């Protein structure tokens, strides 16, 4: 009865949370593939790759279980999509419940929670077949924040500390949630820390203790994951930068690039425009709260620096390319600052023009981000569908040529060898140069699996010939040509243009 009563009392928040998910991600209910998806669907023992190459122990265990069920690709996708829909909606609702303790407005709390979790970098998570797993990990981090905020809120008696009484049990649940999160997908634990920043800033009592608490909750799971990846399931993918100066250079260069330049599917100037609006909000707020200027300035700086450090730490430590999902939490900066500003305005009693202007700019920023995300997300989904159709078309052409060859010669092709022309491209002409439009034939991990998937075959890859490597390397194509295919016995040599 208590549960039913709680649902009734929260029905506005629940409905709004799932309505937003439906509006933004309903288009993705039809199966679509990232280049990684072909490998995920077709590779034997893919669970070993997740554990030994990526260090994601529980994700590997999940893959092992799914592989034993022998489900069709369509069923796997729909289960993943439905799971993502459920987990994402609940994550938004759960965060909105925390925010609503400071806003006291259901709809505003839900929308603010939405732009914090489903921020401008989020869409990449929905462009992989593992979208259900990604959203589950996000839910784990939001749940950990939900429990942590209850510990921090100050509703405990004087004898109850951060790790005693009822809080001891909550802390264990926080740690378990974050450990599962890290063992499924390492970088998303940064979301827990970034969300905590906003609520530590709003409850500065025991400020140092709270930061130490969050740091420990972050470091313990990360250390366990590192030890597993180093000694139990040795991971090949651990690549560190050469020097400290190189790490700092990559760190600041990445921040500048993401903040001011074209980044993946975001046009040049989009992110910097949002940052300028946020800066206006902060300046107006500091002017409005000039009597307590230093405290607010320091806390907003604390949130900003904390968000940047947590988001780009992987760039500092790991020598790998950045993508929206890698620095995902950086785009949560808008949400956590707005949470702080609006919550602090609610505490005050003054209602003047400056107060009104701050709220107008805050709501405008939320609205602009929501509209931009809707446009960007749907463009990404549509482009992915177009890219998949182009992949299917090319695979069918190659399949027809293989049939013609086998019929004419009596040979059976079972081996594929790959080469690149003078200037191989990742995207076909007419597509944006983003990861969502990467051709399946352009990557080593999807070229054979995509052919096997679309043609229902079981080809394996062979070693390329050096003379053909030189031959194809001297040519250049912009589109498919029959000259890119050379048959030799049971082997097909394919040049990727």
GROMACS .gro file of C-alpha atoms in nm:
model
  497
    1UNK     CA    1   0.000   0.000   0.000
    2UNK     CA    2   0.284   0.240   0.081
    3UNK     CA    3   0.440   0.169  -0.259
    4UNK     CA    4   0.111   0.234  -0.443
    5UNK     CA    5   0.063   0.554  -0.244
    6UNK     CA    6   0.417   0.667  -0.329
    7UNK     CA    7   0.355   0.601  -0.700
    8UNK     CA    8   0.031   0.802  -0.689
    9UNK     CA    9   0.205   1.092  -0.518
   10UNK     CA   10   0.483   1.083  -0.777
   11UNK     CA   11   0.271   1.018  -1.087
   12UNK     CA   12   0.345   1.358  -1.244
   13UNK     CA   13   0.720   1.302  -1.217
   14UNK     CA   14   0.696   0.944  -1.347
   15UNK     CA   15   0.477   1.039  -1.643
   16UNK     CA   16   0.697   1.336  -1.738
   17UNK     CA   17   1.017   1.130  -1.710
   18UNK     CA   18   0.897   0.854  -1.940
   19UNK     CA   19   0.726   1.097  -2.177
   20UNK     CA   20   1.059   1.275  -2.233
   21UNK     CA   21   1.234   0.944  -2.298
   22UNK     CA   22   0.964   0.848  -2.548
   23UNK     CA   23   0.985   1.183  -2.730
   24UNK     CA   24   1.363   1.173  -2.762
   25UNK     CA   25   1.426   0.802  -2.814
   26UNK     CA   26   1.103   0.657  -2.951
   27UNK     CA   27   1.248   0.680  -3.302
   28UNK     CA   28   1.523   0.433  -3.206
   29UNK     CA   29   1.287   0.139  -3.146
   30UNK     CA   30   1.371  -0.007  -3.491
   31UNK     CA   31   1.697  -0.201  -3.497
   32UNK     CA   32   2.009  -0.009  -3.602
   33UNK     CA   33   2.375  -0.095  -3.579
   34UNK     CA   34   2.694   0.068  -3.466
   35UNK     CA   35   3.007  -0.086  -3.615
   36UNK     CA   36   3.066  -0.256  -3.279
   37UNK     CA   37   2.721  -0.414  -3.295
   38UNK     CA   38   2.816  -0.645  -3.582
   39UNK     CA   39   3.093  -0.792  -3.370
   40UNK     CA   40   2.865  -0.810  -3.066
   41UNK     CA   41   2.606  -1.004  -3.266
   42UNK     CA   42   2.833  -1.231  -3.471
   43UNK     CA   43   3.155  -1.288  -3.274
   44UNK     CA   44   3.193  -1.618  -3.092
   45UNK     CA   45   3.290  -1.576  -2.727
   46UNK     CA   46   3.247  -1.198  -2.740
   47UNK     CA   47   3.227  -1.207  -2.361
   48UNK     CA   48   3.602  -1.274  -2.353
   49UNK     CA   49   3.666  -0.951  -2.546
   50UNK     CA   50   3.468  -0.751  -2.289
   51UNK     CA   51   3.670  -0.899  -2.003
   52UNK     CA   52   4.022  -0.932  -2.142
   53UNK     CA   53   4.030  -0.638  -2.386
   54UNK     CA   54   3.805  -0.392  -2.203
   55UNK     CA   55   3.827  -0.501  -1.838
   56UNK     CA   56   3.449  -0.508  -1.799
   57UNK     CA   57   3.406  -0.823  -1.594
   58UNK     CA   58   3.032  -0.805  -1.529
   59UNK     CA   59   2.958  -0.690  -1.884
   60UNK     CA   60   3.147  -0.998  -2.001
   61UNK     CA   61   2.942  -1.218  -1.767
   62UNK     CA   62   2.623  -1.061  -1.906
   63UNK     CA   63   2.739  -1.131  -2.262
   64UNK     CA   64   2.818  -1.491  -2.169
   65UNK     CA   65   2.466  -1.538  -2.035
   66UNK     CA   66   2.309  -1.383  -2.346
   67UNK     CA   67   2.524  -1.600  -2.575
   68UNK     CA   68   2.396  -1.913  -2.399
   69UNK     CA   69   2.035  -1.814  -2.475
   70UNK     CA   70   2.097  -1.809  -2.854
   71UNK     CA   71   1.853  -1.525  -2.911
   72UNK     CA   72   1.800  -1.368  -3.252
   73UNK     CA   73   1.953  -1.028  -3.327
   74UNK     CA   74   1.612  -0.863  -3.333
   75UNK     CA   75   1.514  -1.002  -2.993
   76UNK     CA   76   1.847  -0.896  -2.843
   77UNK     CA   77   1.800  -0.545  -2.975
   78UNK     CA   78   1.442  -0.509  -2.855
   79UNK     CA   79   1.530  -0.636  -2.507
   80UNK     CA   80   1.817  -0.389  -2.493
   81UNK     CA   81   1.598  -0.102  -2.616
   82UNK     CA   82   1.314  -0.179  -2.372
   83UNK     CA   83   1.561  -0.210  -2.084
   84UNK     CA   84   1.720   0.122  -2.180
   85UNK     CA   85   1.378   0.287  -2.193
   86UNK     CA   86   1.286   0.160  -1.846
   87UNK     CA   87   1.621   0.229  -1.678
   88UNK     CA   88   1.664   0.574  -1.831
   89UNK     CA   89   1.314   0.687  -1.739
   90UNK     CA   90   1.360   0.570  -1.382
   91UNK     CA   91   1.703   0.738  -1.359
   92UNK     CA   92   1.549   1.071  -1.460
   93UNK     CA   93   1.263   1.026  -1.215
   94UNK     CA   94   1.494   0.926  -0.928
   95UNK     CA   95   1.723   1.226  -0.981
   96UNK     CA   96   1.417   1.453  -1.009
   97UNK     CA   97   1.303   1.333  -0.664
   98UNK     CA   98   1.634   1.448  -0.519
   99UNK     CA   99   1.621   1.781  -0.704
  100UNK     CA  100   1.259   1.839  -0.603
  101UNK     CA  101   1.362   1.859  -0.238
  102UNK     CA  102   1.522   2.191  -0.335
  103UNK     CA  103   1.293   2.305  -0.622
  104UNK     CA  104   0.947   2.196  -0.498
  105UNK     CA  105   0.828   2.183  -0.860
  106UNK     CA  106   0.773   1.840  -1.016
  107UNK     CA  107   0.794   1.935  -1.382
  108UNK     CA  108   1.094   2.168  -1.345
  109UNK     CA  109   1.272   1.900  -1.140
  110UNK     CA  110   1.213   1.638  -1.411
  111UNK     CA  111   1.332   1.863  -1.695
  112UNK     CA  112   1.643   1.964  -1.501
  113UNK     CA  113   1.716   1.600  -1.422
  114UNK     CA  114   1.667   1.520  -1.790
  115UNK     CA  115   1.922   1.774  -1.920
  116UNK     CA  116   2.166   1.660  -1.651
  117UNK     CA  117   2.148   1.289  -1.737
  118UNK     CA  118   2.041   1.307  -2.102
  119UNK     CA  119   2.288   1.583  -2.174
  120UNK     CA  120   2.415   1.677  -2.525
  121UNK     CA  121   2.676   1.397  -2.516
  122UNK     CA  122   2.436   1.123  -2.414
  123UNK     CA  123   2.308   1.007  -2.754
  124UNK     CA  124   2.614   0.788  -2.822
  125UNK     CA  125   2.500   0.550  -2.549
  126UNK     CA  126   2.177   0.492  -2.741
  127UNK     CA  127   2.365   0.426  -3.067
  128UNK     CA  128   2.510   0.097  -2.941
  129UNK     CA  129   2.328  -0.231  -2.904
  130UNK     CA  130   2.439  -0.227  -2.537
  131UNK     CA  131   2.212   0.072  -2.472
  132UNK     CA  132   2.022  -0.125  -2.207
  133UNK     CA  133   2.344  -0.194  -2.019
  134UNK     CA  134   2.459   0.169  -2.046
  135UNK     CA  135   2.129   0.298  -1.904
  136UNK     CA  136   2.138   0.039  -1.625
  137UNK     CA  137   2.485   0.165  -1.525
  138UNK     CA  138   2.356   0.523  -1.530
  139UNK     CA  139   2.070   0.415  -1.303
  140UNK     CA  140   2.319   0.256  -1.061
  141UNK     CA  141   2.510   0.584  -1.035
  142UNK     CA  142   2.192   0.790  -0.988
  143UNK     CA  143   2.075   0.544  -0.722
  144UNK     CA  144   2.412   0.579  -0.546
  145UNK     CA  145   2.367   0.959  -0.558
  146UNK     CA  146   2.013   0.923  -0.423
  147UNK     CA  147   2.141   0.732  -0.120
  148UNK     CA  148   2.441   0.960  -0.073
  149UNK     CA  149   2.223   1.272  -0.075
  150UNK     CA  150   2.005   1.117   0.195
  151UNK     CA  151   2.318   1.061   0.402
  152UNK     CA  152   2.439   1.418   0.341
  153UNK     CA  153   2.109   1.599   0.385
  154UNK     CA  154   2.151   1.638   0.759
  155UNK     CA  155   1.832   1.461   0.869
  156UNK     CA  156   2.025   1.217   1.089
  157UNK     CA  157   2.061   1.266   1.465
  158UNK     CA  158   2.384   1.394   1.615
  159UNK     CA  159   2.506   1.044   1.708
  160UNK     CA  160   2.473   0.914   1.352
  161UNK     CA  161   2.774   0.976   1.128
  162UNK     CA  162   2.832   0.924   0.758
  163UNK     CA  163   2.921   0.558   0.814
  164UNK     CA  164   2.722   0.467   1.128
  165UNK     CA  165   2.363   0.376   1.207
  166UNK     CA  166   2.129   0.362   0.907
  167UNK     CA  167   2.395   0.534   0.698
  168UNK     CA  168   2.623   0.230   0.728
  169UNK     CA  169   2.371   0.022   0.535
  170UNK     CA  170   2.319   0.298   0.281
  171UNK     CA  171   2.693   0.332   0.233
  172UNK     CA  172   2.724  -0.041   0.164
  173UNK     CA  173   2.453  -0.009  -0.101
  174UNK     CA  174   2.633   0.291  -0.253
  175UNK     CA  175   2.957   0.093  -0.272
  176UNK     CA  176   2.789  -0.214  -0.423
  177UNK     CA  177   2.608  -0.002  -0.683
  178UNK     CA  178   2.928   0.173  -0.786
  179UNK     CA  179   3.128  -0.149  -0.796
  180UNK     CA  180   2.873  -0.309  -1.028
  181UNK     CA  181   2.880   0.011  -1.235
  182UNK     CA  182   3.259   0.004  -1.273
  183UNK     CA  183   3.271  -0.367  -1.359
  184UNK     CA  184   3.016  -0.309  -1.634
  185UNK     CA  185   3.146   0.019  -1.782
  186UNK     CA  186   3.428   0.202  -1.606
  187UNK     CA  187   3.394   0.568  -1.705
  188UNK     CA  188   3.029   0.620  -1.607
  189UNK     CA  189   3.114   0.623  -1.236
  190UNK     CA  190   3.218   0.985  -1.297
  191UNK     CA  191   2.845   1.064  -1.314
  192UNK     CA  192   2.809   0.975  -0.946
  193UNK     CA  193   3.084   1.217  -0.844
  194UNK     CA  194   2.960   1.499  -1.069
  195UNK     CA  195   2.604   1.470  -0.936
  196UNK     CA  196   2.733   1.465  -0.579
  197UNK     CA  197   2.912   1.796  -0.639
  198UNK     CA  198   2.581   1.981  -0.676
  199UNK     CA  199   2.437   1.851  -0.350
  200UNK     CA  200   2.755   1.887  -0.148
  201UNK     CA  201   2.756   2.252  -0.259
  202UNK     CA  202   2.396   2.288  -0.141
  203UNK     CA  203   2.474   2.124   0.194
  204UNK     CA  204   2.818   2.254   0.293
  205UNK     CA  205   2.805   2.126   0.652
  206UNK     CA  206   3.093   1.877   0.696
  207UNK     CA  207   3.217   1.981   0.352
  208UNK     CA  208   3.558   1.812   0.383
  209UNK     CA  209   3.413   1.489   0.523
  210UNK     CA  210   3.160   1.468   0.241
  211UNK     CA  211   3.425   1.513  -0.025
  212UNK     CA  212   3.642   1.246   0.136
  213UNK     CA  213   3.337   1.016   0.151
  214UNK     CA  214   3.261   1.061  -0.220
  215UNK     CA  215   3.629   1.022  -0.310
  216UNK     CA  216   3.647   0.692  -0.120
  217UNK     CA  217   3.324   0.566  -0.278
  218UNK     CA  218   3.476   0.647  -0.616
  219UNK     CA  219   3.829   0.518  -0.557
  220UNK     CA  220   3.746   0.184  -0.393
  221UNK     CA  221   3.550   0.042  -0.693
  222UNK     CA  222   3.803   0.190  -0.936
  223UNK     CA  223   4.090   0.029  -0.747
  224UNK     CA  224   3.913  -0.309  -0.743
  225UNK     CA  225   3.849  -0.283  -1.118
  226UNK     CA  226   4.213  -0.188  -1.179
  227UNK     CA  227   4.347  -0.481  -0.977
  228UNK     CA  228   4.117  -0.723  -1.161
  229UNK     CA  229   4.227  -0.580  -1.496
  230UNK     CA  230   4.594  -0.589  -1.398
  231UNK     CA  231   4.629  -0.925  -1.225
  232UNK     CA  232   4.317  -1.143  -1.259
  233UNK     CA  233   4.198  -1.068  -1.614
  234UNK     CA  234   4.501  -0.896  -1.774
  235UNK     CA  235   4.368  -0.627  -2.005
  236UNK     CA  236   4.557  -0.547  -2.323
  237UNK     CA  237   4.390  -0.210  -2.368
  238UNK     CA  238   4.560  -0.027  -2.079
  239UNK     CA  239   4.760   0.241  -2.260
  240UNK     CA  240   4.919   0.524  -2.065
  241UNK     CA  241   5.066   0.849  -2.194
  242UNK     CA  242   5.440   0.884  -2.226
  243UNK     CA  243   5.501   1.168  -1.981
  244UNK     CA  244   5.333   1.399  -1.731
  245UNK     CA  245   5.370   1.701  -1.961
  246UNK     CA  246   5.207   1.505  -2.244
  247UNK     CA  247   4.917   1.416  -2.013
  248UNK     CA  248   4.861   1.778  -1.909
  249UNK     CA  249   4.886   1.892  -2.270
  250UNK     CA  250   4.626   1.636  -2.383
  251UNK     CA  251   4.403   1.727  -2.087
  252UNK     CA  252   4.384   2.100  -2.162
  253UNK     CA  253   4.381   2.050  -2.538
  254UNK     CA  254   4.079   1.820  -2.507
  255UNK     CA  255   3.890   2.067  -2.286
  256UNK     CA  256   3.950   2.346  -2.537
  257UNK     CA  257   3.855   2.126  -2.833
  258UNK     CA  258   3.529   2.002  -2.681
  259UNK     CA  259   3.432   2.346  -2.547
  260UNK     CA  260   3.501   2.562  -2.851
  261UNK     CA  261   3.531   2.351  -3.167
  262UNK     CA  262   3.313   2.113  -3.367
  263UNK     CA  263   3.294   1.795  -3.163
  264UNK     CA  264   3.149   1.479  -3.310
  265UNK     CA  265   2.785   1.551  -3.400
  266UNK     CA  266   2.784   1.895  -3.228
  267UNK     CA  267   2.840   2.184  -3.465
  268UNK     CA  268   3.118   2.433  -3.402
  269UNK     CA  269   3.010   2.695  -3.152
  270UNK     CA  270   2.714   2.499  -3.007
  271UNK     CA  271   2.879   2.402  -2.680
  272UNK     CA  272   3.056   2.736  -2.640
  273UNK     CA  273   2.722   2.918  -2.688
  274UNK     CA  274   2.566   2.716  -2.408
  275UNK     CA  275   2.869   2.789  -2.191
  276UNK     CA  276   2.831   3.164  -2.254
  277UNK     CA  277   2.463   3.152  -2.150
  278UNK     CA  278   2.565   2.960  -1.839
  279UNK     CA  279   2.830   3.223  -1.766
  280UNK     CA  280   2.563   3.497  -1.790
  281UNK     CA  281   2.348   3.305  -1.541
  282UNK     CA  282   2.641   3.269  -1.301
  283UNK     CA  283   2.735   3.639  -1.324
  284UNK     CA  284   2.376   3.752  -1.265
  285UNK     CA  285   2.345   3.510  -0.975
  286UNK     CA  286   2.668   3.634  -0.813
  287UNK     CA  287   2.553   3.994  -0.850
  288UNK     CA  288   2.217   3.901  -0.699
  289UNK     CA  289   2.388   3.721  -0.408
  290UNK     CA  290   2.663   3.982  -0.366
  291UNK     CA  291   2.629   3.975   0.012
  292UNK     CA  292   2.743   3.613   0.003
  293UNK     CA  293   2.951   3.650  -0.314
  294UNK     CA  294   3.265   3.467  -0.201
  295UNK     CA  295   3.083   3.154  -0.080
  296UNK     CA  296   2.877   3.119  -0.398
  297UNK     CA  297   3.174   3.194  -0.621
  298UNK     CA  298   3.387   2.930  -0.450
  299UNK     CA  299   3.112   2.668  -0.459
  300UNK     CA  300   3.032   2.724  -0.827
  301UNK     CA  301   3.407   2.709  -0.900
  302UNK     CA  302   3.422   2.387  -0.698
  303UNK     CA  303   3.142   2.233  -0.906
  304UNK     CA  304   3.294   2.348  -1.235
  305UNK     CA  305   3.649   2.231  -1.167
  306UNK     CA  306   3.523   1.906  -1.014
  307UNK     CA  307   3.310   1.834  -1.321
  308UNK     CA  308   3.597   1.910  -1.561
  309UNK     CA  309   3.851   1.701  -1.369
  310UNK     CA  310   3.619   1.400  -1.341
  311UNK     CA  311   3.517   1.422  -1.706
  312UNK     CA  312   3.864   1.456  -1.855
  313UNK     CA  313   4.061   1.243  -1.607
  314UNK     CA  314   4.055   0.953  -1.853
  315UNK     CA  315   4.215   1.179  -2.117
  316UNK     CA  316   4.493   1.262  -1.869
  317UNK     CA  317   4.554   0.899  -1.778
  318UNK     CA  318   4.481   0.709  -2.097
  319UNK     CA  319   4.628   0.757  -2.442
  320UNK     CA  320   4.307   0.722  -2.643
  321UNK     CA  321   4.083   0.933  -2.862
  322UNK     CA  322   3.804   1.129  -2.694
  323UNK     CA  323   3.441   1.079  -2.788
  324UNK     CA  324   3.113   1.208  -2.640
  325UNK     CA  325   3.063   0.897  -2.428
  326UNK     CA  326   3.417   0.923  -2.286
  327UNK     CA  327   3.370   1.283  -2.162
  328UNK     CA  328   2.994   1.243  -2.116
  329UNK     CA  329   2.974   1.404  -1.771
  330UNK     CA  330   3.128   1.730  -1.892
  331UNK     CA  331   2.794   1.817  -2.055
  332UNK     CA  332   2.624   1.759  -1.717
  333UNK     CA  333   2.788   2.084  -1.604
  334UNK     CA  334   2.486   2.284  -1.721
  335UNK     CA  335   2.251   2.073  -1.511
  336UNK     CA  336   2.448   2.076  -1.187
  337UNK     CA  337   2.508   2.453  -1.199
  338UNK     CA  338   2.140   2.523  -1.270
  339UNK     CA  339   2.043   2.293  -0.982
  340UNK     CA  340   2.264   2.496  -0.750
  341UNK     CA  341   2.148   2.838  -0.876
  342UNK     CA  342   1.774   2.769  -0.872
  343UNK     CA  343   1.792   2.591  -0.536
  344UNK     CA  344   1.975   2.887  -0.381
  345UNK     CA  345   1.723   3.131  -0.531
  346UNK     CA  346   1.444   2.931  -0.370
  347UNK     CA  347   1.601   2.990  -0.030
  348UNK     CA  348   1.582   3.367  -0.064
  349UNK     CA  349   1.281   3.582   0.003
  350UNK     CA  350   1.352   3.861  -0.248
  351UNK     CA  351   1.156   3.851  -0.571
  352UNK     CA  352   1.289   4.130  -0.789
  353UNK     CA  353   1.376   4.178  -1.155
  354UNK     CA  354   1.724   4.032  -1.118
  355UNK     CA  355   1.583   3.719  -0.956
  356UNK     CA  356   1.336   3.692  -1.241
  357UNK     CA  357   1.611   3.745  -1.504
  358UNK     CA  358   1.824   3.466  -1.356
  359UNK     CA  359   1.531   3.225  -1.374
  360UNK     CA  360   1.446   3.333  -1.730
  361UNK     CA  361   1.804   3.272  -1.848
  362UNK     CA  362   1.813   2.938  -1.663
  363UNK     CA  363   1.489   2.818  -1.817
  364UNK     CA  364   1.601   2.951  -2.156
  365UNK     CA  365   1.926   2.750  -2.133
  366UNK     CA  366   1.734   2.435  -2.040
  367UNK     CA  367   1.494   2.496  -2.330
  368UNK     CA  368   1.773   2.565  -2.581
  369UNK     CA  369   1.960   2.249  -2.481
  370UNK     CA  370   1.642   2.039  -2.499
  371UNK     CA  371   1.555   2.168  -2.846
  372UNK     CA  372   1.914   2.126  -2.968
  373UNK     CA  373   1.929   1.773  -2.830
  374UNK     CA  374   1.603   1.675  -2.999
  375UNK     CA  375   1.736   1.794  -3.335
  376UNK     CA  376   2.081   1.640  -3.289
  377UNK     CA  377   1.959   1.307  -3.152
  378UNK     CA  378   1.706   1.250  -3.429
  379UNK     CA  379   1.960   1.351  -3.691
  380UNK     CA  380   2.200   1.091  -3.548
  381UNK     CA  381   1.938   0.816  -3.551
  382UNK     CA  382   1.828   0.894  -3.906
  383UNK     CA  383   2.189   0.909  -4.025
  384UNK     CA  384   2.261   0.575  -3.858
  385UNK     CA  385   1.965   0.417  -4.042
  386UNK     CA  386   2.091   0.561  -4.371
  387UNK     CA  387   2.442   0.435  -4.298
  388UNK     CA  388   2.310   0.085  -4.221
  389UNK     CA  389   2.124   0.082  -4.552
  390UNK     CA  390   2.445   0.179  -4.733
  391UNK     CA  391   2.631  -0.101  -4.550
  392UNK     CA  392   2.362  -0.350  -4.646
  393UNK     CA  393   2.373  -0.237  -5.010
  394UNK     CA  394   2.752  -0.279  -5.032
  395UNK     CA  395   2.741  -0.619  -4.861
  396UNK     CA  396   2.475  -0.736  -5.106
  397UNK     CA  397   2.687  -0.624  -5.402
  398UNK     CA  398   2.988  -0.815  -5.269
  399UNK     CA  399   2.764  -1.114  -5.199
  400UNK     CA  400   2.638  -1.114  -5.559
  401UNK     CA  401   2.992  -1.095  -5.697
  402UNK     CA  402   3.093  -1.389  -5.478
  403UNK     CA  403   2.798  -1.595  -5.609
  404UNK     CA  404   2.885  -1.511  -5.969
  405UNK     CA  405   3.246  -1.615  -5.912
  406UNK     CA  406   3.153  -1.940  -5.736
  407UNK     CA  407   2.904  -2.032  -6.011
  408UNK     CA  408   3.153  -1.961  -6.289
  409UNK     CA  409   3.456  -2.137  -6.131
  410UNK     CA  410   3.317  -2.396  -5.891
  411UNK     CA  411   3.536  -2.254  -5.616
  412UNK     CA  412   3.389  -2.176  -5.274
  413UNK     CA  413   3.501  -1.851  -5.113
  414UNK     CA  414   3.567  -1.889  -4.741
  415UNK     CA  415   3.844  -1.634  -4.674
  416UNK     CA  416   3.848  -1.254  -4.703
  417UNK     CA  417   4.159  -1.035  -4.713
  418UNK     CA  418   4.141  -0.658  -4.680
  419UNK     CA  419   4.339  -0.368  -4.818
  420UNK     CA  420   4.310   0.011  -4.826
  421UNK     CA  421   4.334   0.241  -5.122
  422UNK     CA  422   4.538   0.560  -5.121
  423UNK     CA  423   4.286   0.754  -4.909
  424UNK     CA  424   4.043   0.525  -4.730
  425UNK     CA  425   3.747   0.712  -4.577
  426UNK     CA  426   3.550   0.635  -4.263
  427UNK     CA  427   3.226   0.779  -4.402
  428UNK     CA  428   3.057   0.768  -4.742
  429UNK     CA  429   3.005   1.094  -4.932
  430UNK     CA  430   2.706   1.284  -4.798
  431UNK     CA  431   2.743   1.169  -4.435
  432UNK     CA  432   2.862   1.375  -4.139
  433UNK     CA  433   3.209   1.278  -4.020
  434UNK     CA  434   3.095   1.129  -3.689
  435UNK     CA  435   3.116   0.790  -3.525
  436UNK     CA  436   2.745   0.736  -3.587
  437UNK     CA  437   2.803   0.737  -3.965
  438UNK     CA  438   3.117   0.521  -3.976
  439UNK     CA  439   3.094   0.260  -4.253
  440UNK     CA  440   3.095  -0.103  -4.140
  441UNK     CA  441   3.353  -0.190  -4.408
  442UNK     CA  442   3.589   0.083  -4.289
  443UNK     CA  443   3.679  -0.073  -3.954
  444UNK     CA  444   3.877  -0.386  -3.881
  445UNK     CA  445   3.633  -0.502  -3.614
  446UNK     CA  446   3.317  -0.486  -3.828
  447UNK     CA  447   3.405  -0.548  -4.194
  448UNK     CA  448   3.384  -0.930  -4.193
  449UNK     CA  449   3.117  -0.949  -3.924
  450UNK     CA  450   2.891  -0.711  -4.121
  451UNK     CA  451   2.924  -0.928  -4.434
  452UNK     CA  452   2.852  -1.242  -4.235
  453UNK     CA  453   2.556  -1.076  -4.066
  454UNK     CA  454   2.388  -0.945  -4.380
  455UNK     CA  455   2.475  -1.242  -4.605
  456UNK     CA  456   2.423  -1.519  -4.350
  457UNK     CA  457   2.774  -1.650  -4.416
  458UNK     CA  458   3.072  -1.758  -4.208
  459UNK     CA  459   3.374  -1.602  -4.376
  460UNK     CA  460   3.704  -1.573  -4.194
  461UNK     CA  461   3.982  -1.317  -4.242
  462UNK     CA  462   4.313  -1.410  -4.400
  463UNK     CA  463   4.654  -1.244  -4.427
  464UNK     CA  464   4.678  -0.981  -4.705
  465UNK     CA  465   4.942  -1.017  -4.977
  466UNK     CA  466   5.217  -0.756  -4.986
  467UNK     CA  467   5.201  -0.714  -5.365
  468UNK     CA  468   4.827  -0.640  -5.346
  469UNK     CA  469   4.885  -0.402  -5.055
  470UNK     CA  470   5.117  -0.199  -5.279
  471UNK     CA  471   4.885  -0.228  -5.579
  472UNK     CA  472   4.571  -0.107  -5.402
  473UNK     CA  473   4.768   0.155  -5.212
  474UNK     CA  474   4.854   0.323  -5.542
  475UNK     CA  475   4.488   0.362  -5.642
  476UNK     CA  476   4.205   0.578  -5.513
  477UNK     CA  477   3.827   0.536  -5.534
  478UNK     CA  478   3.544   0.752  -5.401
  479UNK     CA  479   3.278   0.482  -5.431
  480UNK     CA  480   3.243   0.109  -5.497
  481UNK     CA  481   3.401  -0.042  -5.811
  482UNK     CA  482   3.424  -0.405  -5.922
  483UNK     CA  483   3.799  -0.348  -5.956
  484UNK     CA  484   3.816  -0.342  -5.574
  485UNK     CA  485   3.748  -0.718  -5.571
  486UNK     CA  486   4.010  -0.974  -5.675
  487UNK     CA  487   3.929  -1.345  -5.648
  488UNK     CA  488   4.201  -1.604  -5.598
  489UNK     CA  489   4.089  -1.963  -5.540
  490UNK     CA  490   3.891  -1.969  -5.217
  491UNK     CA  491   4.000  -1.615  -5.122
  492UNK     CA  492   3.846  -1.278  -5.198
  493UNK     CA  493   4.076  -0.977  -5.176
  494UNK     CA  494   3.877  -0.660  -5.099
  495UNK     CA  495   4.005  -0.304  -5.119
  496UNK     CA  496   3.835  -0.057  -4.885
  497UNK     CA  497   3.793   0.280  -5.054
   0.00000   0.00000   0.00000
